CSV table of N, CA and C in Angstrom, one decimal:
chain,number,residue,atom,x,y,z
Y,1,MET,N,13.3,-5.0,21.4
Y,1,MET,CA,12.8,-3.8,21.9
Y,1,MET,C,11.3,-3.7,21.7
Y,2,GLN,N,10.6,-2.9,22.4
Y,2,GLN,CA,9.1,-2.8,22.2
Y,2,GLN,C,8.8,-1.5,21.6
Y,3,ILE,N,7.9,-1.5,20.6
Y,3,ILE,CA,7.4,-0.3,20.0
Y,3,ILE,C,5.9,-0.3,20.2
Y,4,GLU,N,5.3,0.8,20.1
Y,4,GLU,CA,3.8,0.9,20.2
Y,4,GLU,C,3.4,1.7,18.9
Y,5,VAL,N,2.5,1.1,18.2
Y,5,VAL,CA,2.0,1.7,17.0
Y,5,VAL,C,0.5,1.6,17.0
Y,6,ILE,N,-0.1,2.3,16.1
Y,6,ILE,CA,-1.6,2.2,15.8
Y,6,ILE,C,-1.7,1.6,14.5
Y,7,VAL,N,-2.2,0.4,14.4
Y,7,VAL,CA,-2.4,-0.3,13.1
Y,7,VAL,C,-3.9,-0.3,12.8
Y,8,ASN,N,-4.3,0.3,11.8
Y,8,ASN,CA,-5.7,0.3,11.4
Y,8,ASN,C,-6.6,0.7,12.6
Y,9,LEU,N,-6.2,1.8,13.2
Y,9,LEU,CA,-6.9,2.4,14.3
Y,9,LEU,C,-6.9,1.6,15.6
Y,10,LYS,N,-6.0,0.6,15.7
Y,10,LYS,CA,-5.9,-0.2,16.9
Y,10,LYS,C,-4.5,-0.1,17.5
Y,11,LYS,N,-4.4,0.3,18.7
Y,11,LYS,CA,-3.1,0.5,19.4
Y,11,LYS,C,-2.5,-0.9,19.7
Y,12,ILE,N,-1.3,-1.1,19.3
Y,12,ILE,CA,-0.6,-2.4,19.4
Y,12,ILE,C,0.8,-2.2,20.0
Y,13,LYS,N,1.2,-3.0,21.0
Y,13,LYS,CA,2.6,-3.1,21.4
Y,13,LYS,C,3.2,-4.3,20.7
Y,14,MET,N,4.4,-4.0,20.1
Y,14,MET,CA,5.0,-5.0,19.3
Y,14,MET,C,6.5,-5.2,19.8
Y,15,GLU,N,6.9,-6.4,19.9
Y,15,GLU,CA,8.3,-6.8,20.1
Y,15,GLU,C,9.0,-6.9,18.8
Y,16,VAL,N,10.1,-6.1,18.6
Y,16,VAL,CA,10.8,-6.1,17.3
Y,16,VAL,C,12.3,-6.2,17.6
Y,17,ASP,N,13.0,-6.7,16.7
Y,17,ASP,CA,14.4,-6.7,16.7
Y,17,ASP,C,14.9,-5.4,16.1
Y,18,ALA,N,16.1,-4.9,16.4
Y,18,ALA,CA,16.6,-3.6,15.9
Y,18,ALA,C,16.7,-3.6,14.4
Y,19,ASN,N,17.0,-4.8,13.8
Y,19,ASN,CA,17.2,-4.8,12.4
Y,19,ASN,C,16.0,-5.4,11.6
Y,20,GLU,N,14.8,-5.4,12.3
Y,20,GLU,CA,13.6,-6.0,11.7
Y,20,GLU,C,12.9,-5.0,10.9
Y,21,PHE,N,12.4,-5.4,9.7
Y,21,PHE,CA,11.7,-4.5,8.8
Y,21,PHE,C,10.2,-4.6,9.1
Y,22,LEU,N,9.5,-3.5,8.8
Y,22,LEU,CA,8.1,-3.4,9.2
Y,22,LEU,C,7.3,-4.4,8.5
Y,23,ALA,N,7.5,-4.8,7.3
Y,23,ALA,CA,6.7,-5.8,6.6
Y,23,ALA,C,6.8,-7.1,7.4
Y,24,ASP,N,8.0,-7.5,7.8
Y,24,ASP,CA,8.1,-8.7,8.6
Y,24,ASP,C,7.4,-8.6,9.9
Y,25,THR,N,7.4,-7.5,10.6
Y,25,THR,CA,6.8,-7.3,11.9
Y,25,THR,C,5.2,-7.4,11.7
Y,26,LEU,N,4.7,-6.7,10.7
Y,26,LEU,CA,3.3,-6.7,10.5
Y,26,LEU,C,2.8,-8.1,10.2
Y,27,ARG,N,3.6,-8.8,9.3
Y,27,ARG,CA,3.2,-10.2,9.0
Y,27,ARG,C,3.3,-11.1,10.3
Y,28,LYS,N,4.3,-10.8,11.1
Y,28,LYS,CA,4.4,-11.6,12.4
Y,28,LYS,C,3.2,-11.4,13.3
Y,29,TYR,N,2.6,-10.2,13.2
Y,29,TYR,CA,1.4,-9.9,14.0
Y,29,TYR,C,0.1,-10.2,13.3
Y,30,GLY,N,0.2,-11.0,12.2
Y,30,GLY,CA,-1.0,-11.5,11.6
Y,30,GLY,C,-1.6,-10.6,10.4
Y,31,ILE,N,-0.9,-9.6,10.1
Y,31,ILE,CA,-1.3,-8.7,9.0
Y,31,ILE,C,-0.7,-9.2,7.7
Y,32,LEU,N,-1.3,-10.2,7.1
Y,32,LEU,CA,-0.8,-11.0,6.0
Y,32,LEU,C,-1.0,-10.3,4.7
Y,33,SER,N,-1.8,-9.3,4.6
Y,33,SER,CA,-2.0,-8.6,3.3
Y,33,SER,C,-0.7,-7.9,2.9
Y,34,VAL,N,0.2,-7.6,3.8
Y,34,VAL,CA,1.5,-6.9,3.5
Y,34,VAL,C,2.4,-8.0,3.0
Y,35,ARG,N,2.7,-7.9,1.7
Y,35,ARG,CA,3.5,-8.9,1.1
Y,35,ARG,C,4.9,-8.4,0.7
Y,36,LYS,N,5.8,-9.3,0.6
Y,36,LYS,CA,7.2,-9.0,0.2
Y,36,LYS,C,7.5,-9.6,-1.2
Y,37,GLY,N,8.1,-8.8,-2.0
Y,37,GLY,CA,8.4,-9.3,-3.4
Y,37,GLY,C,9.9,-9.2,-3.7
Y,38,CYS,N,10.4,-8.0,-3.5
Y,38,CYS,CA,11.8,-7.7,-3.9
Y,38,CYS,C,12.8,-7.5,-2.8
Y,39,ASP,N,12.3,-6.9,-1.7
Y,39,ASP,CA,13.1,-6.5,-0.5
Y,39,ASP,C,14.1,-5.4,-0.9
Y,40,THR,N,13.8,-4.7,-2.0
Y,40,THR,CA,14.7,-3.6,-2.5
Y,40,THR,C,14.0,-2.3,-2.9
Y,41,THR,N,12.7,-2.2,-2.5
Y,41,THR,CA,11.9,-1.1,-2.8
Y,41,THR,C,11.6,-0.9,-4.3
Y,42,CYS,N,11.6,-2.0,-5.0
Y,42,CYS,CA,11.4,-2.0,-6.5
Y,42,CYS,C,10.0,-2.4,-6.9
Y,43,CYS,N,9.2,-3.1,-6.1
Y,43,CYS,CA,8.0,-3.7,-6.6
Y,43,CYS,C,6.7,-3.1,-6.0
Y,44,GLY,N,6.8,-2.6,-4.8
Y,44,GLY,CA,5.6,-1.9,-4.2
Y,44,GLY,C,4.6,-2.9,-3.5
Y,45,LEU,N,4.9,-4.2,-3.5
Y,45,LEU,CA,4.0,-5.1,-2.9
Y,45,LEU,C,3.8,-4.8,-1.4
Y,46,CYS,N,4.8,-4.3,-0.7
Y,46,CYS,CA,4.8,-4.1,0.7
Y,46,CYS,C,4.2,-2.7,1.1
Y,47,THR,N,3.6,-2.0,0.2
Y,47,THR,CA,3.2,-0.6,0.5
Y,47,THR,C,2.1,-0.6,1.6
Y,48,VAL,N,2.4,0.2,2.6
Y,48,VAL,CA,1.5,0.5,3.7
Y,48,VAL,C,1.5,2.1,3.8
Y,49,TRP,N,0.6,2.6,4.6
Y,49,TRP,CA,0.7,4.0,4.9
Y,49,TRP,C,1.3,4.2,6.3
Y,50,ILE,N,2.2,5.1,6.5
Y,50,ILE,CA,2.6,5.5,7.8
Y,50,ILE,C,2.3,7.0,7.9
Y,51,ASP,N,1.4,7.3,8.8
Y,51,ASP,CA,0.8,8.6,9.0
Y,51,ASP,C,0.3,9.1,7.7
Y,52,ASP,N,-0.4,8.3,7.0
Y,52,ASP,CA,-1.2,8.5,5.8
Y,52,ASP,C,-0.3,8.7,4.5
Y,53,LYS,N,1.0,8.4,4.6
Y,53,LYS,CA,1.8,8.5,3.4
Y,53,LYS,C,2.3,7.1,3.0
Y,54,PRO,N,2.2,6.8,1.7
Y,54,PRO,CA,2.7,5.5,1.3
Y,54,PRO,C,4.1,5.3,1.6
Y,55,THR,N,4.4,4.1,2.1
Y,55,THR,CA,5.7,3.7,2.6
Y,55,THR,C,6.0,2.3,2.2
Y,56,LEU,N,7.2,2.0,1.8
Y,56,LEU,CA,7.6,0.6,1.4
Y,56,LEU,C,8.1,0.0,2.7
Y,57,SER,N,7.3,-0.9,3.2
Y,57,SER,CA,7.6,-1.5,4.5
Y,57,SER,C,8.7,-2.5,4.5
Y,58,CYS,N,9.1,-3.0,3.3
Y,58,CYS,CA,10.1,-4.0,3.2
Y,58,CYS,C,11.5,-3.4,3.6
Y,59,THR,N,11.6,-2.1,3.5
Y,59,THR,CA,12.9,-1.5,3.8
Y,59,THR,C,12.8,-0.4,4.9
Y,60,THR,N,11.7,-0.4,5.6
Y,60,THR,CA,11.5,0.5,6.7
Y,60,THR,C,11.7,-0.3,8.0
Y,61,LEU,N,12.7,0.1,8.8
Y,61,LEU,CA,12.9,-0.6,10.0
Y,61,LEU,C,11.7,-0.4,11.0
Y,62,SER,N,11.3,-1.4,11.6
Y,62,SER,CA,10.1,-1.4,12.5
Y,62,SER,C,10.2,-0.3,13.5
Y,63,PHE,N,11.4,-0.1,14.2
Y,63,PHE,CA,11.4,0.8,15.3
Y,63,PHE,C,11.1,2.2,14.8
Y,64,ARG,N,11.3,2.5,13.5
Y,64,ARG,CA,11.0,3.9,13.0
Y,64,ARG,C,9.5,4.1,13.0
Y,65,ALA,N,8.7,3.1,13.1
Y,65,ALA,CA,7.2,3.3,13.1
Y,65,ALA,C,6.7,3.5,14.5
Y,66,ASN,N,7.6,3.5,15.5
Y,66,ASN,CA,7.2,3.6,16.9
Y,66,ASN,C,6.4,5.0,17.1
Y,67,GLY,N,5.2,4.8,17.7
Y,67,GLY,CA,4.4,6.0,17.9
Y,67,GLY,C,3.6,6.5,16.8
Y,68,ARG,N,3.7,5.8,15.7
Y,68,ARG,CA,3.0,6.3,14.4
Y,68,ARG,C,1.8,5.5,14.1
Y,69,LYS,N,1.1,6.0,13.1
Y,69,LYS,CA,-0.2,5.4,12.7
Y,69,LYS,C,0.2,4.6,11.4
Y,70,ILE,N,-0.1,3.3,11.3
Y,70,ILE,CA,0.1,2.5,10.2
Y,70,ILE,C,-1.3,2.1,9.6
Y,71,THR,N,-1.4,2.2,8.3
Y,71,THR,CA,-2.7,1.7,7.7
Y,71,THR,C,-2.3,0.7,6.6
Y,72,THR,N,-3.0,-0.4,6.7
Y,72,THR,CA,-2.8,-1.5,5.7
Y,72,THR,C,-4.1,-1.5,4.9
Y,73,ILE,N,-4.2,-2.4,4.0
Y,73,ILE,CA,-5.4,-2.5,3.2
Y,73,ILE,C,-6.6,-2.9,4.0
Y,74,GLU,N,-6.4,-3.6,5.1
Y,74,GLU,CA,-7.5,-3.9,6.0
Y,74,GLU,C,-8.1,-2.7,6.6
Y,75,GLY,N,-7.4,-1.6,6.7
Y,75,GLY,CA,-7.8,-0.4,7.3
Y,75,GLY,C,-8.6,0.5,6.4
Y,76,VAL,N,-8.6,0.2,5.1
Y,76,VAL,CA,-9.3,1.0,4.1
Y,76,VAL,C,-10.2,0.1,3.3
Y,77,HIS,N,-10.8,-0.8,4.0
Y,77,HIS,CA,-11.5,-1.9,3.3
Y,77,HIS,C,-12.6,-1.4,2.3
Y,78,LYS,N,-13.4,-0.4,2.7
Y,78,LYS,CA,-14.5,0.1,1.9
Y,78,LYS,C,-13.9,0.7,0.6
Y,79,GLU,N,-12.9,1.6,0.7
Y,79,GLU,CA,-12.3,2.2,-0.5
Y,79,GLU,C,-11.6,1.2,-1.3
Y,80,ALA,N,-10.9,0.3,-0.7
Y,80,ALA,CA,-10.2,-0.8,-1.5
Y,80,ALA,C,-11.2,-1.6,-2.3
Y,81,ASN,N,-12.3,-2.0,-1.6
Y,81,ASN,CA,-13.3,-2.8,-2.3
Y,81,ASN,C,-13.9,-2.0,-3.5
Y,82,GLU,N,-14.1,-0.7,-3.3
Y,82,GLU,CA,-14.6,0.1,-4.4
Y,82,GLU,C,-13.7,0.1,-5.6
Y,83,PHE,N,-12.4,0.3,-5.3
Y,83,PHE,CA,-11.4,0.3,-6.4
Y,83,PHE,C,-11.2,-1.1,-7.0
Y,84,ALA,N,-11.3,-2.1,-6.2
Y,84,ALA,CA,-11.1,-3.5,-6.7
Y,84,ALA,C,-12.2,-3.8,-7.7
Y,85,GLN,N,-13.4,-3.3,-7.4
Y,85,GLN,CA,-14.5,-3.6,-8.3
Y,85,GLN,C,-14.3,-3.0,-9.7
Y,86,ILE,N,-13.7,-1.8,-9.7
Y,86,ILE,CA,-13.3,-1.1,-10.9
Y,86,ILE,C,-12.2,-1.8,-11.7
Y,87,LEU,N,-11.2,-2.3,-10.9
Y,87,LEU,CA,-10.2,-3.2,-11.5
Y,87,LEU,C,-10.8,-4.4,-12.2
Y,88,VAL,N,-11.7,-5.0,-11.6
Y,88,VAL,CA,-12.4,-6.2,-12.2
Y,88,VAL,C,-13.1,-5.8,-13.4
Y,89,ALA,N,-13.9,-4.7,-13.4
Y,89,ALA,CA,-14.6,-4.2,-14.5
Y,89,ALA,C,-13.7,-3.9,-15.7
Y,90,GLU,N,-12.5,-3.5,-15.4
Y,90,GLU,CA,-11.6,-3.2,-16.5
Y,90,GLU,C,-10.7,-4.4,-16.9
Y,91,GLY,N,-10.9,-5.5,-16.3
Y,91,GLY,CA,-10.2,-6.7,-16.6
Y,91,GLY,C,-8.7,-6.6,-16.2
Y,92,ALA,N,-8.5,-5.8,-15.1
Y,92,ALA,CA,-7.1,-5.5,-14.7
Y,92,ALA,C,-6.7,-6.2,-13.4
Y,93,GLU,N,-7.5,-7.2,-12.9
Y,93,GLU,CA,-7.2,-7.8,-11.6
Y,93,GLU,C,-6.2,-8.9,-11.7
Y,94,GLN,N,-6.1,-9.6,-12.8
Y,94,GLN,CA,-5.1,-10.7,-13.0
Y,94,GLN,C,-4.9,-11.6,-11.8
Y,95,CYS,N,-3.7,-11.9,-11.4
Y,95,CYS,CA,-3.5,-12.8,-10.3
Y,95,CYS,C,-3.8,-12.2,-8.9
Y,96,GLY,N,-3.6,-10.9,-8.8
Y,96,GLY,CA,-4.0,-10.3,-7.5
Y,96,GLY,C,-2.8,-10.2,-6.5
Y,97,PHE,N,-1.7,-10.8,-6.8
Y,97,PHE,CA,-0.6,-10.8,-5.9
Y,97,PHE,C,-0.1,-9.4,-5.5
Y,98,CYS,N,-0.1,-8.5,-6.5
Y,98,CYS,CA,0.4,-7.1,-6.3
Y,98,CYS,C,-0.7,-6.2,-5.8
Y,99,SER,N,-1.9,-6.7,-5.8
Y,99,SER,CA,-3.1,-5.8,-5.6
Y,99,SER,C,-3.0,-5.0,-4.2
Y,100,PRO,N,-2.7,-5.6,-3.1
Y,100,PRO,CA,-2.8,-4.8,-1.8
Y,100,PRO,C,-1.8,-3.6,-1.9
Y,101,GLY,N,-0.6,-3.8,-2.3
Y,101,GLY,CA,0.3,-2.7,-2.4
Y,101,GLY,C,-0.1,-1.7,-3.5
Y,102,PHE,N,-0.6,-2.2,-4.6
Y,102,PHE,CA,-1.0,-1.3,-5.7
Y,102,PHE,C,-2.2,-0.5,-5.3
Y,103,ILE,N,-3.2,-1.1,-4.6
Y,103,ILE,CA,-4.4,-0.4,-4.2
Y,103,ILE,C,-4.0,0.6,-3.1
Y,104,MET,N,-3.1,0.3,-2.2
Y,104,MET,CA,-2.7,1.3,-1.2
Y,104,MET,C,-2.1,2.5,-1.9
Y,105,THR,N,-1.3,2.3,-3.0
Y,105,THR,CA,-0.7,3.4,-3.7
Y,105,THR,C,-1.8,4.3,-4.4
Y,106,VAL,N,-2.8,3.6,-5.0
Y,106,VAL,CA,-3.8,4.3,-5.7
Y,106,VAL,C,-4.7,5.1,-4.8
Y,107,LEU,N,-5.0,4.5,-3.6
Y,107,LEU,CA,-5.8,5.3,-2.6
Y,107,LEU,C,-5.1,6.5,-2.1
Y,108,ALA,N,-3.8,6.3,-1.9
Y,108,ALA,CA,-3.0,7.5,-1.5
Y,108,ALA,C,-2.9,8.5,-2.6
Y,109,MET,N,-2.9,8.1,-3.8
Y,109,MET,CA,-2.9,9.0,-4.9
Y,109,MET,C,-4.2,9.8,-4.9
Y,110,LYS,N,-5.3,9.2,-4.7
Y,110,LYS,CA,-6.6,9.8,-4.6
Y,110,LYS,C,-6.6,10.9,-3.5
Y,111,ASN,N,-6.0,10.6,-2.4
Y,111,ASN,CA,-6.0,11.5,-1.3
Y,111,ASN,C,-5.1,12.7,-1.5
Y,112,GLU,N,-4.0,12.5,-2.3
Y,112,GLU,CA,-3.0,13.5,-2.5
Y,112,GLU,C,-3.1,14.4,-3.7
Y,113,LEU,N,-3.7,13.8,-4.8
Y,113,LEU,CA,-3.7,14.6,-6.1
Y,113,LEU,C,-5.1,14.9,-6.5
Y,114,THR,N,-5.2,16.1,-7.1
Y,114,THR,CA,-6.5,16.6,-7.6
Y,114,THR,C,-6.3,16.6,-9.1
Y,115,ASN,N,-7.2,15.9,-9.8
Y,115,ASN,CA,-7.2,15.9,-11.3
Y,115,ASN,C,-5.9,15.6,-11.9
Y,116,PRO,N,-5.2,14.5,-11.6
Y,116,PRO,CA,-3.9,14.2,-12.1
Y,116,PRO,C,-4.0,13.9,-13.6
Y,117,THR,N,-2.9,14.3,-14.3
Y,117,THR,CA,-2.8,13.9,-15.7
Y,117,THR,C,-2.4,12.4,-15.8
Y,118,GLU,N,-2.5,11.8,-17.0
Y,118,GLU,CA,-2.0,10.4,-17.1
Y,118,GLU,C,-0.6,10.3,-16.8
Y,119,GLU,N,0.2,11.3,-17.2
Y,119,GLU,CA,1.7,11.3,-16.9
Y,119,GLU,C,1.9,11.3,-15.4
Y,120,THR,N,1.1,12.1,-14.7
Y,120,THR,CA,1.3,12.2,-13.2
Y,120,THR,C,0.9,10.9,-12.6
Y,121,ILE,N,-0.2,10.2,-13.1
Y,121,ILE,CA,-0.6,8.9,-12.5
Y,121,ILE,C,0.5,7.9,-12.7
Y,122,VAL,N,1.0,7.8,-14.0
Y,122,VAL,CA,2.1,6.9,-14.3
Y,122,VAL,C,3.3,7.1,-13.4
Y,123,HIS,N,3.7,8.4,-13.2
Y,123,HIS,CA,4.8,8.7,-12.4
Y,123,HIS,C,4.6,8.3,-10.9
Y,124,TYR,N,3.3,8.5,-10.4
Y,124,TYR,CA,3.0,8.2,-9.0
Y,124,TYR,C,3.1,6.7,-8.8
Y,125,LEU,N,2.8,5.9,-9.9
Y,125,LEU,CA,2.9,4.5,-9.7
Y,125,LEU,C,4.3,3.9,-9.9
Y,126,THR,N,5.3,4.7,-10.1
Y,126,THR,CA,6.6,4.2,-10.3
Y,126,THR,C,7.0,3.4,-9.0
Y,127,GLY,N,7.5,2.3,-9.2
Y,127,GLY,CA,7.9,1.4,-8.1
Y,127,GLY,C,6.8,0.4,-7.8
Y,128,ASN,N,5.7,0.4,-8.5
Y,128,ASN,CA,4.7,-0.7,-8.3
Y,128,ASN,C,4.7,-1.6,-9.6
Y,129,LEU,N,5.2,-2.8,-9.4
Y,129,LEU,CA,5.3,-3.7,-10.5
Y,129,LEU,C,4.1,-4.7,-10.5
Y,130,CYS,N,3.6,-5.0,-11.7
Y,130,CYS,CA,2.6,-6.0,-11.9
Y,130,CYS,C,3.2,-6.9,-13.0
Y,131,ARG,N,3.4,-8.1,-12.7
Y,131,ARG,CA,4.0,-9.0,-13.6
Y,131,ARG,C,3.0,-9.6,-14.6
Y,132,CYS,N,1.7,-9.4,-14.3
Y,132,CYS,CA,0.7,-10.1,-15.1
Y,132,CYS,C,0.1,-9.2,-16.2
Y,133,THR,N,0.0,-7.9,-16.0
Y,133,THR,CA,-0.7,-7.0,-16.9
Y,133,THR,C,0.2,-6.1,-17.7
Y,134,GLY,N,-0.3,-5.5,-18.7
Y,134,GLY,CA,0.4,-4.5,-19.4
Y,134,GLY,C,0.1,-3.1,-18.9
Y,135,TYR,N,-0.5,-3.0,-17.8
Y,135,TYR,CA,-0.8,-1.7,-17.1
Y,135,TYR,C,-1.9,-0.9,-17.7
Y,136,MET,N,-2.3,-1.2,-19.0
Y,136,MET,CA,-3.4,-0.4,-19.6
Y,136,MET,C,-4.7,-0.5,-18.9
Y,137,GLY,N,-5.1,-1.8,-18.5
Y,137,GLY,CA,-6.3,-2.0,-17.7
Y,137,GLY,C,-6.3,-1.3,-16.4
Y,138,GLN,N,-5.1,-1.4,-15.7
Y,138,GLN,CA,-5.0,-0.7,-14.4
Y,138,GLN,C,-5.1,0.8,-14.6
Y,139,LEU,N,-4.5,1.4,-15.7
Y,139,LEU,CA,-4.5,2.8,-15.9
Y,139,LEU,C,-6.0,3.3,-16.2
Y,140,ARG,N,-6.7,2.5,-17.0
Y,140,ARG,CA,-8.1,2.8,-17.2
Y,140,ARG,C,-8.9,2.8,-15.9
Y,141,ALA,N,-8.6,1.8,-15.0
Y,141,ALA,CA,-9.3,1.6,-13.7
Y,141,ALA,C,-9.0,2.8,-12.8
Y,142,ILE,N,-7.8,3.2,-12.8
Y,142,ILE,CA,-7.4,4.4,-12.0
Y,142,ILE,C,-8.1,5.7,-12.5
Y,143,LYS,N,-8.1,5.9,-13.8
Y,143,LYS,CA,-8.7,7.1,-14.3
Y,143,LYS,C,-10.2,7.1,-13.9
Y,144,THR,N,-10.9,5.9,-14.0
Y,144,THR,CA,-12.3,5.8,-13.7
Y,144,THR,C,-12.4,6.1,-12.2
Y,145,TYR,N,-11.6,5.5,-11.4
Y,145,TYR,CA,-11.7,5.7,-9.9
Y,145,TYR,C,-11.5,7.2,-9.5
Y,146,LEU,N,-10.5,7.8,-10.2
Y,146,LEU,CA,-10.2,9.2,-9.9
Y,146,LEU,C,-11.1,10.2,-10.6
Y,147,GLY,N,-12.0,9.7,-11.5
Y,147,GLY,CA,-12.9,10.5,-12.3
Y,147,GLY,C,-12.1,11.5,-13.2
Y,148,VAL,N,-11.0,11.0,-13.8
Y,148,VAL,CA,-10.3,11.8,-14.7
Y,148,VAL,C,-10.2,11.1,-16.1
Y,149,LEU,N,-11.4,10.7,-16.6
Y,149,LEU,CA,-11.4,10.0,-17.9
Y,149,LEU,C,-11.1,10.9,-19.1
């Protein structure tokens, strides 16, 4: 079947199977920043925004995105780069495999929350796994980025 989506402000017609997941479709169309880790919504690697809301694309059927706006890390390059620099400054970048999904979640947090507490930040990140860090560097970077030191 064919769907039409807007990916990073570009309208695209995509051929998808009825049982195809969005992460696979996006990768098939060359958007390789969308990664798959668990296929069970546990790790957050596949996080994209659908209509500006963080969505785990590894378990979202592609046809459900028909007619909607999808944003990947390529669509928020400036903001992602700004946060990535803070991650590096805090020594929290590690291997970087989880970074695209993690950064998409943090940028969504910035758009949705005003002055979040540490507990709120930690709760918002539930479902984003990083196998390299102890999360403290990432938490410091998020607080710096959100201006909630």
